[in-house]
Amino acid sequence: MSKKRGLSLEEKREKMLQIFYDSQGFFLLKELEKLGPKKGVISQSVKDVIQTLVDDDLVFKDKIGTSVYFWSLPSCAGNQLRTVYRKFETDLQNNNKRHTELVEKCKTLKKGREESDAREEALNELKAIEQKHKELKEELAQYADNDPATIEAMKKAIEVAHSSANRWTDNIFTLRQWCSNNFPQAKEQLDHLYSEW
């Protein structure tokens, strides 16, 4: 015994649209949830089906006071389809025009690029030059360590490191002097620690 299959989303949408088209009236969601099961759409899915129809502009909704009303007329669907058709027609014409322009541009670009011995020779020469350029770039990368800019950057980094080392040495001697002045009993221990360095 086979179970009865439920309606697909598209079938539910058609059934709910038929409710609007038959009555040509305005409905609250509660009314639609009562009318849906009569057409085979379970009341729990009515809200979702109506929302998909609203999203696709097949059903309109408007809030009046605290109530939300839904409606759809057969003429509205026809007008929407005509609008979509006109848009597609316009897009098709624009795309056909663009296609024609691109074909013409392609033909224009092909002029002077016909296969010939001179073109073949020029292409081979171009490939050889590109290969040579690649080899020279690789060779140049090997000598990057001897680059004057790199050496100059290294000299500046050395100067910064040298001045930093001097600054920290001065800081250490200043701290040692301060500790010796403020803690005379620790002077011998400090001298012993520094002599180990």
mmCIF file of C-alpha atoms in Angstrom:
data_model
loop_
_atom_site.group_PDB
_atom_site.id
_atom_site.type_symbol
_atom_site.label_atom_id
_atom_site.label_comp_id
_atom_site.label_asym_id
_atom_site.label_seq_id
_atom_site.Cartn_x
_atom_site.Cartn_y
_atom_site.Cartn_z
ATOM 1 C CA MET A 1 0.000 0.000 0.000
ATOM 2 C CA SER A 2 1.622 3.275 -1.110
ATOM 3 C CA LYS A 3 1.435 6.438 0.907
ATOM 4 C CA LYS A 4 -0.109 9.482 -0.680
ATOM 5 C CA ARG A 5 2.582 11.889 -1.762
ATOM 6 C CA GLY A 6 2.332 15.526 -0.667
ATOM 7 C CA LEU A 7 2.233 18.453 -3.044
ATOM 8 C CA SER A 8 5.460 19.980 -4.296
ATOM 9 C CA LEU A 9 6.200 23.632 -3.588
ATOM 10 C CA GLU A 10 5.298 24.601 -7.145
ATOM 11 C CA GLU A 11 1.952 22.777 -6.902
ATOM 12 C CA LYS A 12 1.230 24.491 -3.571
ATOM 13 C CA ARG A 13 2.027 27.857 -5.125
ATOM 14 C CA GLU A 14 -0.377 27.192 -8.008
ATOM 15 C CA LYS A 15 -3.149 26.098 -5.626
ATOM 16 C CA MET A 16 -2.731 29.208 -3.454
ATOM 17 C CA LEU A 17 -2.666 31.488 -6.504
ATOM 18 C CA GLN A 18 -5.872 29.836 -7.699
ATOM 19 C CA ILE A 19 -7.557 30.879 -4.424
ATOM 20 C CA PHE A 20 -6.677 34.497 -5.174
ATOM 21 C CA TYR A 21 -7.672 34.311 -8.841
ATOM 22 C CA ASP A 22 -11.028 32.608 -8.161
ATOM 23 C CA SER A 23 -12.165 35.073 -5.510
ATOM 24 C CA GLN A 24 -10.279 38.195 -6.656
ATOM 25 C CA GLY A 25 -10.469 39.367 -3.041
ATOM 26 C CA PHE A 26 -8.283 40.385 -0.142
ATOM 27 C CA PHE A 27 -7.298 37.918 2.561
ATOM 28 C CA LEU A 28 -5.729 37.837 5.989
ATOM 29 C CA LEU A 29 -3.158 35.113 6.671
ATOM 30 C CA LYS A 30 -5.590 33.321 9.015
ATOM 31 C CA GLU A 31 -8.202 33.180 6.246
ATOM 32 C CA LEU A 32 -5.633 31.757 3.827
ATOM 33 C CA GLU A 33 -4.607 29.137 6.397
ATOM 34 C CA LYS A 34 -8.267 28.025 6.515
ATOM 35 C CA LEU A 35 -8.706 28.054 2.713
ATOM 36 C CA GLY A 36 -5.394 26.306 1.959
ATOM 37 C CA PRO A 37 -6.409 22.821 3.230
ATOM 38 C CA LYS A 38 -9.516 22.938 1.015
ATOM 39 C CA LYS A 39 -7.145 23.123 -1.984
ATOM 40 C CA GLY A 40 -4.782 20.465 -0.591
ATOM 41 C CA VAL A 41 -2.190 22.756 1.011
ATOM 42 C CA ILE A 42 -1.669 22.016 4.708
ATOM 43 C CA SER A 43 -2.188 25.018 6.940
ATOM 44 C CA GLN A 44 1.356 24.844 8.424
ATOM 45 C CA SER A 45 2.928 25.462 5.001
ATOM 46 C CA VAL A 46 0.514 28.191 3.830
ATOM 47 C CA LYS A 47 2.565 31.015 5.380
ATOM 48 C CA ASP A 48 5.803 29.851 3.683
ATOM 49 C CA VAL A 49 4.081 29.342 0.319
ATOM 50 C CA ILE A 50 2.474 32.797 0.488
ATOM 51 C CA GLN A 51 5.862 34.327 1.371
ATOM 52 C CA THR A 52 7.466 32.753 -1.724
ATOM 53 C CA LEU A 53 4.655 34.171 -3.847
ATOM 54 C CA VAL A 54 5.167 37.618 -2.268
ATOM 55 C CA ASP A 55 8.926 37.368 -2.890
ATOM 56 C CA ASP A 56 8.262 36.614 -6.568
ATOM 57 C CA ASP A 57 5.761 39.532 -6.833
ATOM 58 C CA LEU A 58 2.911 37.186 -7.696
ATOM 59 C CA VAL A 59 1.023 38.076 -4.508
ATOM 60 C CA PHE A 60 0.967 41.531 -2.988
ATOM 61 C CA LYS A 61 0.736 42.364 0.695
ATOM 62 C CA ASP A 62 0.049 45.536 2.571
ATOM 63 C CA LYS A 63 -0.333 46.397 6.232
ATOM 64 C CA ILE A 64 -3.506 48.255 7.059
ATOM 65 C CA GLY A 65 -3.678 49.167 10.723
ATOM 66 C CA THR A 66 -2.578 46.077 12.597
ATOM 67 C CA SER A 67 -3.680 43.625 9.885
ATOM 68 C CA VAL A 68 -1.690 42.398 6.915
ATOM 69 C CA TYR A 69 -3.744 41.796 3.765
ATOM 70 C CA PHE A 70 -2.730 39.666 0.767
ATOM 71 C CA TRP A 71 -4.159 39.859 -2.742
ATOM 72 C CA SER A 72 -3.443 38.911 -6.308
ATOM 73 C CA LEU A 73 -5.416 39.483 -9.490
ATOM 74 C CA PRO A 74 -5.000 37.600 -12.771
ATOM 75 C CA SER A 75 -4.339 40.901 -14.548
ATOM 76 C CA CYS A 76 -1.433 41.643 -12.161
ATOM 77 C CA ALA A 77 0.248 38.364 -13.087
ATOM 78 C CA GLY A 78 -0.275 39.132 -16.780
ATOM 79 C CA ASN A 79 1.194 42.609 -16.363
ATOM 80 C CA GLN A 80 4.167 41.197 -14.502
ATOM 81 C CA LEU A 81 4.784 38.594 -17.212
ATOM 82 C CA ARG A 82 4.568 41.282 -19.902
ATOM 83 C CA THR A 83 7.077 43.417 -17.975
ATOM 84 C CA VAL A 84 9.458 40.476 -17.615
ATOM 85 C CA TYR A 85 9.007 39.642 -21.304
ATOM 86 C CA ARG A 86 9.851 43.223 -22.319
ATOM 87 C CA LYS A 87 12.921 43.184 -20.091
ATOM 88 C CA PHE A 88 14.135 39.935 -21.643
ATOM 89 C CA GLU A 89 13.466 41.304 -25.124
ATOM 90 C CA THR A 90 15.516 44.415 -24.328
ATOM 91 C CA ASP A 91 18.312 42.295 -22.843
ATOM 92 C CA LEU A 92 18.283 40.057 -25.911
ATOM 93 C CA GLN A 93 18.536 43.041 -28.269
ATOM 94 C CA ASN A 94 21.383 44.540 -26.222
ATOM 95 C CA ASN A 95 23.219 41.218 -26.135
ATOM 96 C CA ASN A 96 22.764 40.713 -29.884
ATOM 97 C CA LYS A 97 24.112 44.222 -30.505
ATOM 98 C CA ARG A 98 27.071 43.549 -28.189
ATOM 99 C CA HIS A 99 27.720 40.226 -29.938
ATOM 100 C CA THR A 100 27.761 41.955 -33.340
ATOM 101 C CA GLU A 101 30.168 44.607 -32.014
ATOM 102 C CA LEU A 102 32.491 41.950 -30.592
ATOM 103 C CA VAL A 103 32.468 39.950 -33.828
ATOM 104 C CA GLU A 104 33.369 43.111 -35.755
ATOM 105 C CA LYS A 105 36.111 43.948 -33.264
ATOM 106 C CA CYS A 106 37.467 40.396 -33.563
ATOM 107 C CA LYS A 107 37.568 40.702 -37.361
ATOM 108 C CA THR A 108 39.308 44.081 -37.075
ATOM 109 C CA LEU A 109 41.897 42.677 -34.683
ATOM 110 C CA LYS A 110 42.573 39.708 -36.960
ATOM 111 C CA LYS A 111 43.564 42.032 -39.792
ATOM 112 C CA GLY A 112 47.346 42.117 -39.982
ATOM 113 C CA ARG A 113 47.576 38.928 -37.933
ATOM 114 C CA GLU A 114 47.109 36.495 -40.772
ATOM 115 C CA GLU A 115 49.406 33.483 -40.686
ATOM 116 C CA SER A 116 52.581 34.219 -42.617
ATOM 117 C CA ASP A 117 56.286 33.495 -42.445
ATOM 118 C CA ALA A 118 57.023 37.034 -41.176
ATOM 119 C CA ARG A 119 54.430 36.686 -38.372
ATOM 120 C CA GLU A 120 55.749 33.251 -37.436
ATOM 121 C CA GLU A 121 59.289 34.616 -37.350
ATOM 122 C CA ALA A 122 58.213 37.597 -35.202
ATOM 123 C CA LEU A 123 56.393 35.299 -32.746
ATOM 124 C CA ASN A 124 59.450 33.057 -32.459
ATOM 125 C CA GLU A 125 61.632 36.118 -31.862
ATOM 126 C CA LEU A 126 59.209 37.328 -29.185
ATOM 127 C CA LYS A 127 59.357 33.940 -27.435
ATOM 128 C CA ALA A 128 63.166 34.013 -27.522
ATOM 129 C CA ILE A 129 63.237 37.538 -26.053
ATOM 130 C CA GLU A 130 60.779 36.552 -23.299
ATOM 131 C CA GLN A 131 62.926 33.515 -22.463
ATOM 132 C CA LYS A 132 66.069 35.673 -22.335
ATOM 133 C CA HIS A 133 64.255 38.204 -20.110
ATOM 134 C CA LYS A 134 63.259 35.402 -17.728
ATOM 135 C CA GLU A 135 66.851 34.100 -17.573
ATOM 136 C CA LEU A 136 68.212 37.601 -16.892
ATOM 137 C CA LYS A 137 65.681 38.145 -14.096
ATOM 138 C CA GLU A 138 66.755 34.867 -12.492
ATOM 139 C CA GLU A 139 70.416 35.842 -12.791
ATOM 140 C CA LEU A 140 69.676 39.273 -11.327
ATOM 141 C CA ALA A 141 67.930 37.603 -8.373
ATOM 142 C CA GLN A 142 71.181 35.718 -7.633
ATOM 143 C CA TYR A 143 73.036 39.029 -7.274
ATOM 144 C CA ALA A 144 70.370 40.648 -5.103
ATOM 145 C CA ASP A 145 72.650 40.407 -2.052
ATOM 146 C CA ASN A 146 75.160 42.704 -3.783
ATOM 147 C CA ASP A 147 72.536 45.239 -4.729
ATOM 148 C CA PRO A 148 73.631 48.755 -3.622
ATOM 149 C CA ALA A 149 70.179 49.459 -2.180
ATOM 150 C CA THR A 150 70.305 46.244 -0.127
ATOM 151 C CA ILE A 151 73.797 47.061 1.138
ATOM 152 C CA GLU A 152 72.712 50.589 2.063
ATOM 153 C CA ALA A 153 69.695 49.185 3.965
ATOM 154 C CA MET A 154 72.014 46.794 5.815
ATOM 155 C CA LYS A 155 74.361 49.686 6.753
ATOM 156 C CA LYS A 156 71.406 51.654 8.159
ATOM 157 C CA ALA A 157 70.228 48.593 10.099
ATOM 158 C CA ILE A 158 73.743 48.185 11.543
ATOM 159 C CA GLU A 159 73.798 51.837 12.637
ATOM 160 C CA VAL A 160 70.410 51.442 14.348
ATOM 161 C CA ALA A 161 71.557 48.241 16.096
ATOM 162 C CA HIS A 162 74.828 49.903 17.204
ATOM 163 C CA SER A 163 73.068 52.943 18.660
ATOM 164 C CA SER A 164 70.522 50.650 20.372
ATOM 165 C CA ALA A 165 73.331 48.583 21.926
ATOM 166 C CA ASN A 166 75.036 51.764 23.178
ATOM 167 C CA ARG A 167 71.750 53.053 24.605
ATOM 168 C CA TRP A 168 71.116 49.804 26.501
ATOM 169 C CA THR A 169 74.691 49.736 27.782
ATOM 170 C CA ASP A 170 74.239 53.280 29.077
ATOM 171 C CA ASN A 171 70.941 52.249 30.671
ATOM 172 C CA ILE A 172 72.591 49.309 32.416
ATOM 173 C CA PHE A 173 75.405 51.498 33.821
ATOM 174 C CA THR A 174 72.883 54.125 34.912
ATOM 175 C CA LEU A 175 70.806 51.438 36.674
ATOM 176 C CA ARG A 176 73.961 50.013 38.306
ATOM 177 C CA GLN A 177 74.944 53.488 39.558
ATOM 178 C CA TRP A 178 71.436 54.132 40.883
ATOM 179 C CA CYS A 179 71.352 50.769 42.705
ATOM 180 C CA SER A 180 74.823 51.414 44.192
ATOM 181 C CA ASN A 181 73.754 54.867 45.406
ATOM 182 C CA ASN A 182 70.422 53.748 46.876
ATOM 183 C CA PHE A 183 71.479 50.340 48.200
ATOM 184 C CA PRO A 184 75.106 50.637 49.391
ATOM 185 C CA GLN A 185 75.004 47.197 51.062
ATOM 186 C CA ALA A 186 74.269 45.566 47.644
ATOM 187 C CA LYS A 187 77.213 47.301 45.917
ATOM 188 C CA GLU A 188 79.530 44.301 46.358
ATOM 189 C CA GLN A 189 76.914 41.882 45.017
ATOM 190 C CA LEU A 190 76.304 44.111 41.986
ATOM 191 C CA ASP A 191 80.062 44.406 41.327
ATOM 192 C CA HIS A 192 80.344 40.630 41.569
ATOM 193 C CA LEU A 193 77.434 40.127 39.084
ATOM 194 C CA TYR A 194 78.908 42.579 36.580
ATOM 195 C CA SER A 195 82.383 41.066 36.787
ATOM 196 C CA GLU A 196 80.898 37.692 35.673
ATOM 197 C CA TRP A 197 79.704 39.301 32.428
#
